[in-house]
CSV table of C-alpha atoms and ligand atoms in Angstrom, one decimal:
chain,number,residue,atom,x,y,z
A,173,MET,CA,-0.1,0.3,0.3
A,174,LYS,CA,1.0,3.4,-0.9
A,175,GLU,CA,2.1,5.8,2.0
A,176,GLU,CA,0.0,8.4,2.7
A,177,LYS,CA,1.8,12.3,2.8
A,178,LEU,CA,1.0,15.0,3.4
A,179,LYS,CA,2.0,17.6,0.1
A,180,ILE,CA,3.5,20.6,0.5
A,181,ALA,CA,4.5,23.4,-1.4
A,182,LEU,CA,7.1,26.4,-0.5
A,183,GLN,CA,8.5,29.1,-2.8
A,184,LYS,CA,10.9,27.8,-4.5
A,185,ALA,CA,13.3,31.1,-5.3
A,186,GLY,CA,12.7,33.8,-3.6
A,187,ARG,CA,12.8,35.8,-0.4
A,188,LEU,CA,10.4,33.4,1.6
A,189,SER,CA,12.9,30.2,0.1
A,190,GLU,CA,15.5,29.7,2.4
A,191,ASP,CA,13.5,30.5,5.9
A,192,SER,CA,10.7,27.9,4.9
A,193,ILE,CA,12.8,25.4,4.2
A,194,GLY,CA,15.5,26.2,7.3
A,195,LEU,CA,11.9,25.6,9.3
A,196,LEU,CA,11.4,22.3,8.5
A,197,LYS,CA,15.0,21.3,8.5
A,198,LYS,CA,14.6,22.2,12.4
A,199,CYS,CA,11.9,20.6,12.9
A,200,GLY,CA,14.7,17.6,12.1
A,201,ILE,CA,12.7,16.8,7.8
A,202,SER,CA,15.8,16.0,5.6
A,203,PHE,CA,15.2,16.7,2.0
A,204,ASN,CA,17.2,16.6,-0.8
A,205,ASP,CA,16.4,21.6,-1.9
A,206,GLY,CA,18.8,20.8,-4.8
A,207,PHE,CA,18.5,24.5,-7.1
A,208,GLY,CA,15.8,23.5,-9.9
A,209,LYS,CA,13.6,21.0,-8.3
A,210,LEU,CA,10.2,21.2,-8.2
A,211,ARG,CA,9.2,18.2,-6.6
A,212,THR,CA,10.6,16.5,-4.1
A,213,GLU,CA,10.3,14.0,-1.2
A,214,ALA,CA,11.2,14.4,2.2
A,215,LEU,CA,13.5,10.7,3.6
A,216,ASN,CA,12.9,11.0,7.1
A,217,PHE,CA,8.2,12.2,7.4
A,218,PRO,CA,5.7,11.4,5.1
A,219,LEU,CA,6.1,14.5,3.6
A,220,GLU,CA,6.1,16.2,-0.6
A,221,ILE,CA,7.4,18.7,-1.4
A,222,PHE,CA,7.0,21.3,-4.5
A,223,PHE,CA,8.5,24.5,-5.2
A,224,LEU,CA,6.0,27.0,-6.4
A,225,ARG,CA,5.8,30.5,-7.5
A,226,ASP,CA,4.2,32.1,-4.1
A,227,ASP,CA,1.2,33.4,-5.6
A,228,ASP,CA,0.3,30.2,-7.0
A,229,ILE,CA,0.2,28.7,-4.1
A,230,PRO,CA,-3.4,29.4,-2.5
A,231,GLU,CA,-4.7,28.4,-5.6
A,232,TYR,CA,-3.0,25.0,-5.5
A,233,VAL,CA,-3.7,24.3,-1.5
A,234,ALA,CA,-7.3,25.6,-2.0
A,235,ASP,CA,-7.9,22.9,-5.2
A,236,GLY,CA,-5.9,20.6,-3.2
A,237,VAL,CA,-3.1,19.7,-5.2
A,238,ALA,CA,-1.0,20.5,-2.7
A,239,ASP,CA,-2.4,20.3,1.6
A,240,ALA,CA,-0.7,22.9,2.7
A,241,GLY,CA,1.4,26.3,1.8
A,242,ILE,CA,3.8,28.0,2.5
A,243,VAL,CA,3.4,31.9,2.3
A,244,GLY,CA,2.5,35.1,2.7
A,245,GLU,CA,-0.4,36.3,4.4
A,246,ASN,CA,-0.2,39.8,1.8
A,247,ILE,CA,-0.8,36.2,-0.8
A,248,VAL,CA,-3.7,34.8,1.2
A,249,ALA,CA,-5.6,38.4,1.5
A,250,GLU,CA,-4.9,39.4,-2.0
A,251,THR,CA,-5.9,35.7,-3.8
A,252,CYS,CA,-8.4,34.8,-2.2
A,253,LYS,CA,-8.6,31.2,-1.6
A,254,GLN,CA,-10.6,28.8,0.2
A,255,VAL,CA,-7.6,28.2,2.6
A,256,ASN,CA,-7.2,28.0,6.2
A,257,THR,CA,-4.3,29.3,8.2
A,258,VAL,CA,-3.6,27.0,10.6
A,259,GLU,CA,0.0,28.7,11.8
A,260,LYS,CA,1.6,32.5,11.5
A,261,LEU,CA,5.0,31.6,11.1
A,262,GLY,CA,7.7,34.0,12.4
A,263,PHE,CA,9.7,35.3,9.0
A,264,GLY,CA,8.6,37.0,6.0
A,265,ARG,CA,8.1,39.8,7.9
A,266,CYS,CA,6.4,42.7,6.1
A,267,ARG,CA,4.0,45.9,6.1
A,268,LEU,CA,1.9,46.9,2.4
A,269,SER,CA,1.7,50.5,2.9
A,270,ILE,CA,0.7,53.7,0.7
A,271,ALA,CA,3.1,56.3,-0.4
A,272,VAL,CA,3.1,58.9,-1.9
A,273,PRO,CA,6.4,61.4,-3.8
A,274,LYS,CA,7.6,63.3,-0.4
A,275,ASN,CA,7.5,67.0,-1.0
A,276,PHE,CA,3.4,65.0,-1.2
A,277,ALA,CA,0.8,67.6,1.1
A,278,TYR,CA,-0.4,64.2,2.3
A,279,ASP,CA,-2.5,65.4,5.2
A,280,SER,CA,-5.2,62.4,6.3
A,281,VAL,CA,-6.0,58.9,3.8
A,282,GLU,CA,-8.7,61.5,2.1
A,283,SER,CA,-5.9,63.2,0.7
A,284,LEU,CA,-5.8,60.4,-1.5
A,285,ASN,CA,-9.3,61.3,-3.3
A,286,GLY,CA,-9.0,61.5,-7.7
A,287,LEU,CA,-5.6,60.2,-7.1
A,288,ARG,CA,-3.8,56.8,-9.3
A,289,ILE,CA,-2.6,54.1,-6.9
A,290,ALA,CA,-0.2,52.0,-8.4
A,291,THR,CA,-0.6,48.5,-7.1
A,292,THR,CA,0.7,44.6,-7.6
A,293,TYR,CA,-2.1,43.9,-4.8
A,294,PRO,CA,-5.4,45.8,-6.4
A,295,ARG,CA,-8.2,43.4,-4.4
A,296,ILE,CA,-6.3,44.2,-1.2
A,297,LEU,CA,-6.3,47.8,-1.5
A,298,SER,CA,-9.5,48.3,-2.7
A,299,ASP,CA,-10.8,47.2,0.2
A,300,PHE,CA,-9.4,49.0,2.5
A,301,LEU,CA,-10.2,52.3,-0.3
A,302,ARG,CA,-13.6,51.4,-0.5
A,303,ARG,CA,-13.9,50.8,4.1
A,304,ASN,CA,-12.1,54.4,4.4
A,305,GLU,CA,-14.5,55.7,1.7
A,306,VAL,CA,-12.2,56.7,-0.4
A,307,LYS,CA,-12.0,57.3,-4.0
A,308,ALA,CA,-8.6,56.6,-6.1
A,309,GLU,CA,-8.0,55.0,-9.2
A,310,ILE,CA,-6.0,51.9,-8.4
A,311,HIS,CA,-3.0,50.9,-11.3
A,312,VAL,CA,-2.2,47.6,-11.5
A,313,ILE,CA,1.0,47.2,-12.4
A,314,SER,CA,3.5,43.1,-11.9
A,315,GLY,CA,6.6,44.9,-10.6
A,316,SER,CA,8.8,47.8,-10.2
A,317,VAL,CA,5.8,49.7,-8.3
A,318,GLU,CA,8.6,51.8,-6.7
A,319,ILE,CA,8.8,53.9,-9.7
A,320,ALA,CA,5.6,54.4,-10.9
A,321,PRO,CA,5.4,58.0,-9.7
A,322,SER,CA,8.8,58.9,-10.3
A,323,ILE,CA,8.2,58.3,-15.0
A,324,GLY,CA,4.5,60.1,-13.6
A,325,LEU,CA,2.4,56.2,-14.0
A,326,ALA,CA,0.6,56.8,-10.9
A,327,ASP,CA,1.0,60.2,-8.0
A,328,ALA,CA,1.0,57.1,-5.3
A,329,ILE,CA,2.0,53.8,-4.5
A,330,CYS,CA,0.7,50.2,-2.8
A,331,ASP,CA,3.6,48.5,-1.9
A,332,LEU,CA,5.4,45.9,0.2
A,333,VAL,CA,7.8,47.7,2.6
A,334,SER,CA,10.4,46.6,5.0
A,335,SER,CA,13.0,48.6,6.0
A,336,GLY,CA,12.0,51.4,4.3
A,337,SER,CA,15.4,52.1,1.6
A,338,THR,CA,13.5,51.5,-1.2
A,339,LEU,CA,10.8,54.1,-0.4
A,340,LEU,CA,13.8,56.6,0.8
A,341,THR,CA,15.7,55.3,-2.5
A,342,ASN,CA,12.7,55.9,-4.5
A,343,GLY,CA,12.0,59.6,-3.0
A,344,LEU,CA,8.5,57.5,-1.3
A,345,ARG,CA,7.4,58.8,1.7
A,346,GLU,CA,5.2,56.0,3.8
A,347,VAL,CA,1.4,57.7,4.9
A,348,GLU,CA,-1.4,54.7,5.2
A,349,THR,CA,-0.5,50.7,7.2
A,350,VAL,CA,-3.1,48.8,5.2
A,351,MET,CA,-1.7,45.6,6.2
A,352,TYR,CA,1.2,44.1,8.5
A,353,SER,CA,1.7,40.2,6.7
A,354,GLU,CA,4.3,36.8,8.3
A,355,ALA,CA,4.8,34.2,6.6
A,356,VAL,CA,2.0,31.6,6.9
A,357,LEU,CA,0.9,28.2,7.0
A,358,ILE,CA,-1.9,27.6,5.1
A,359,THR,CA,-4.1,24.0,4.1
A,360,GLN,CA,-6.8,23.2,1.9
A,361,GLN,CA,-10.2,22.9,3.4
A,362,ASN,CA,-10.7,19.0,3.2
A,363,LEU,CA,-7.4,17.2,4.2
A,364,GLY,CA,-8.5,13.4,4.4
A,365,SER,CA,-8.2,11.6,7.6
A,366,ALA,CA,-4.4,10.8,7.3
A,367,GLN,CA,-3.0,14.2,6.0
A,368,LYS,CA,-4.7,15.4,8.9
A,369,GLU,CA,-2.2,13.6,11.9
A,370,ILE,CA,0.7,14.1,9.4
A,371,LEU,CA,0.0,18.3,10.0
A,372,GLU,CA,-0.7,17.5,13.5
A,373,LYS,CA,2.9,15.8,14.0
A,374,LEU,CA,4.0,18.6,11.8
A,375,LEU,CA,2.8,21.7,14.2
A,376,PHE,CA,3.9,20.1,16.5
A,377,ARG,CA,7.2,20.2,15.1
A,378,ILE,CA,6.7,24.0,14.8
A,379,ARG,CA,5.4,25.4,17.3
A,380,ALA,CA,8.6,24.0,19.4
A,381,VAL,CA,10.2,25.5,16.9
A,382,LYS,CA,9.3,28.7,17.4
A,383,ALA,CA,9.3,28.3,20.7
A,384,ALA,CA,12.3,27.9,21.1
A,385,SER,CA,13.6,30.8,19.3
A,386,GLU,CA,11.1,33.4,20.9
A,387,ASN,CA,13.2,32.5,23.9
A,388,LYS,CA,16.6,31.8,25.8
A,389,TYR,CA,18.3,29.5,28.1
A,390,ILE,CA,19.4,31.2,30.8
A,391,LEU,CA,22.2,30.5,34.2
A,392,LEU,CA,23.4,32.6,36.6
A,393,ASN,CA,24.7,33.2,39.9
A,394,VAL,CA,23.1,34.6,43.1
A,395,PRO,CA,23.5,35.0,46.9
A,396,ASN,CA,21.0,32.8,48.0
A,397,ASP,CA,19.2,36.0,50.0
A,398,LYS,CA,18.2,36.9,47.3
A,399,ILE,CA,17.1,33.6,45.3
A,400,GLU,CA,13.1,34.0,45.9
A,401,ARG,CA,13.4,37.5,44.0
A,402,VAL,CA,15.4,36.2,41.5
A,403,CYS,CA,13.2,33.7,41.5
A,404,GLN,CA,10.4,35.9,40.2
A,405,LEU,CA,12.1,38.1,37.3
A,406,ILE,CA,13.1,34.3,35.4
A,407,PRO,CA,10.1,31.9,36.5
A,408,GLY,CA,10.1,30.1,33.5
A,409,MET,CA,8.2,27.5,32.5
A,410,LYS,CA,7.3,25.6,34.9
A,411,SER,CA,9.8,27.3,37.8
A,412,PRO,CA,13.6,27.9,37.6
A,413,THR,CA,16.0,24.7,38.1
A,414,ILE,CA,18.0,25.8,41.8
A,415,MET,CA,21.7,24.3,42.5
A,416,PRO,CA,23.5,25.1,45.8
A,417,LEU,CA,27.0,26.1,44.2
A,418,ALA,CA,30.6,24.8,45.7
A,419,GLU,CA,31.5,28.3,47.8
A,420,SER,CA,28.4,28.2,50.0
A,421,GLY,CA,25.5,31.2,50.1
A,422,TRP,CA,25.5,30.7,46.6
A,423,SER,CA,23.4,29.1,43.9
A,424,SER,CA,23.3,28.2,40.3
A,425,ILE,CA,19.7,29.4,38.7
A,426,HIS,CA,18.5,27.9,35.3
A,427,SER,CA,15.5,29.1,33.7
A,428,VAL,CA,13.8,29.7,30.1
A,429,ILE,CA,13.6,33.4,29.2
A,430,HIS,CA,11.8,35.2,26.5
A,431,LYS,CA,14.3,37.0,23.6
A,432,ASP,CA,12.4,40.6,23.7
A,433,ASP,CA,12.2,40.5,27.7
A,434,PHE,CA,15.9,39.7,28.0
A,435,TRP,CA,18.0,43.1,28.5
A,436,GLU,CA,15.5,44.3,30.5
A,437,VAL,CA,15.5,41.3,33.0
A,438,VAL,CA,19.0,40.4,33.0
A,439,GLU,CA,19.6,45.0,34.2
A,440,LYS,CA,16.9,43.7,37.2
A,441,LEU,CA,19.0,40.2,37.7
A,442,LYS,CA,22.4,42.1,37.9
A,443,GLN,CA,20.6,44.7,40.5
A,444,GLU,CA,20.2,41.1,42.7
A,445,GLY,CA,23.0,41.2,42.2
A,446,ALA,CA,23.5,37.9,39.7
A,447,GLN,CA,27.0,37.6,38.5
A,448,GLY,CA,27.9,34.9,36.0
A,449,ILE,CA,24.9,35.0,33.7
A,450,LEU,CA,24.8,33.0,30.3
A,451,VAL,CA,22.5,32.5,27.6
A,452,ILE,CA,21.7,30.0,26.1
A,453,SER,CA,20.1,29.9,22.6
A,454,ILE,CA,17.6,26.6,22.4
A,455,ASP,CA,17.1,24.4,19.5
A,456,GLN,CA,13.5,22.9,20.5
A,457,MET,CA,11.9,23.6,22.9
A,458,ILE,CA,8.8,21.8,23.9
A,459,ARG,CA,6.1,23.1,26.7
B,290,PRT,O1,9.0,34.3,-7.3
B,290,PRT,P1,8.0,34.9,-7.2
B,290,PRT,O2,6.6,35.2,-7.4
B,290,PRT,O3,8.0,33.8,-6.0
B,290,PRT,O4,7.7,36.0,-6.2
B,290,PRT,P2,8.4,37.5,-6.2
B,290,PRT,O5,8.9,38.0,-6.2
B,290,PRT,O6,6.0,37.6,-6.3
B,290,PRT,O7,8.2,37.5,-4.5
B,290,PRT,P3,10.0,37.7,-3.3
B,290,PRT,O8,10.5,36.4,-2.7
B,290,PRT,O9,10.1,39.4,-3.5
B,290,PRT,O10,8.1,38.4,-1.5
B,290,PRT,C1,7.7,37.0,-1.2
B,290,PRT,C2,6.8,37.2,0.6
B,290,PRT,O11,8.2,37.7,1.5
B,290,PRT,C3,6.0,38.4,-0.4
B,290,PRT,O12,4.9,38.1,-0.7
B,290,PRT,C4,6.1,38.6,1.5
B,290,PRT,O13,5.3,38.2,1.8
B,290,PRT,C5,7.3,38.5,2.1
B,290,PRT,N1,8.2,39.7,2.5
B,290,PRT,C6,9.0,40.2,3.2
B,290,PRT,C7,8.4,41.2,0.8
B,290,PRT,C8,9.1,41.6,1.5
B,290,PRT,N2,9.4,41.1,2.2
B,290,PRT,C9,9.9,42.8,0.8
B,290,PRT,N3,10.5,43.6,1.3
B,290,PRT,N4,8.1,40.5,-0.4
B,290,PRT,C10,8.7,42.2,-1.3
B,290,PRT,N5,9.0,43.0,-0.1
B,290,PRT,C11,10.2,44.3,-2.1
B,290,PRT,C12,8.8,45.1,-1.8
B,290,PRT,O14,7.8,44.9,-3.0
B,290,PRT,C13,9.7,46.1,-2.1
B,290,PRT,O15,9.9,45.8,-3.2
B,290,PRT,O16,11.2,44.6,-0.8
B,290,PRT,C14,10.8,46.0,-1.0
B,290,PRT,C15,10.9,46.8,0.0
B,290,PRT,O17,11.5,46.8,0.6
B,290,PRT,P4,12.5,47.7,1.8
B,290,PRT,O18,13.4,46.9,3.0
B,290,PRT,O19,13.5,48.6,0.8
B,290,PRT,O20,11.9,48.3,2.5
B,291,ZN,ZN1,5.5,36.6,-6.7
């Protein structure tokens, strides 16, 4: 009998490719991602991987040609296919924004009335304009949106922004954020029971990798009279581990800390007299 597999679509070559492949590899899944491959099978997990253009992924998943896919929320929203978004993946972060030439007198969203706005995201943009009761003309172009104002093709643009440097080098100023986006795992709506089971296993691993990337393992030494206070600062997953040091009156405390709280908490730990603070990356974290 043929082994049941989950078919997953990843971006073939682009901004999400490396992180998508990296995520599956961190999940312990081995496969050959050799250049130019369109399809491959994982060696140690029931996964069949397709490499596609990102714009095509929602349709392949909606049609059931693939069971799952990794794609930007911007593409999911623009293509408007019937798929389930099951997990945010924490990479490919960007925002879809409206930008105008930097000397354009912009007050509020009403300033967009009557403008020609160039974009590759007509559906998301028209929803935004409708919600804000703005009447503007949408010019759909397929690439290099940022040069549209300087060549007289449009008065404003609606495009993805991450660092903002593309806008800056093209003399544009970001004035409205239409949506925030990151890579997500999507699935088709009629998964078979074997595929559901494989998806659950994959999700379990993805969540462990994600949790690990968001947290750090921290070890430090504290005088015994500060243990209680320090444990309140780094409560960890269940509670910190406390071990006596060879030097009397001192203990070593081990715990887990969220990366965003890290510097603030470390300052407080130092104020409490903590010494020898070590911070270690975590590979997987299962709560
Ligand atoms: O060939 P294929 O169709 O698969 O790829 P693509 O060229 O359509 O997409 P790609 O690889 O450029 O982007 C894939 C996904 O990455 C997007 O759909 C987003 O979800 C996400 N992403 C994250 C971005 C950016 N950040 C981003 N900065 N996609 C595009 N950009 C572009 C933006 O369009 C602009 O040209 O980068 C420029 C702006 O970047 P900054 O850093 O100068 O602001
Ligand atoms: Zn694309």
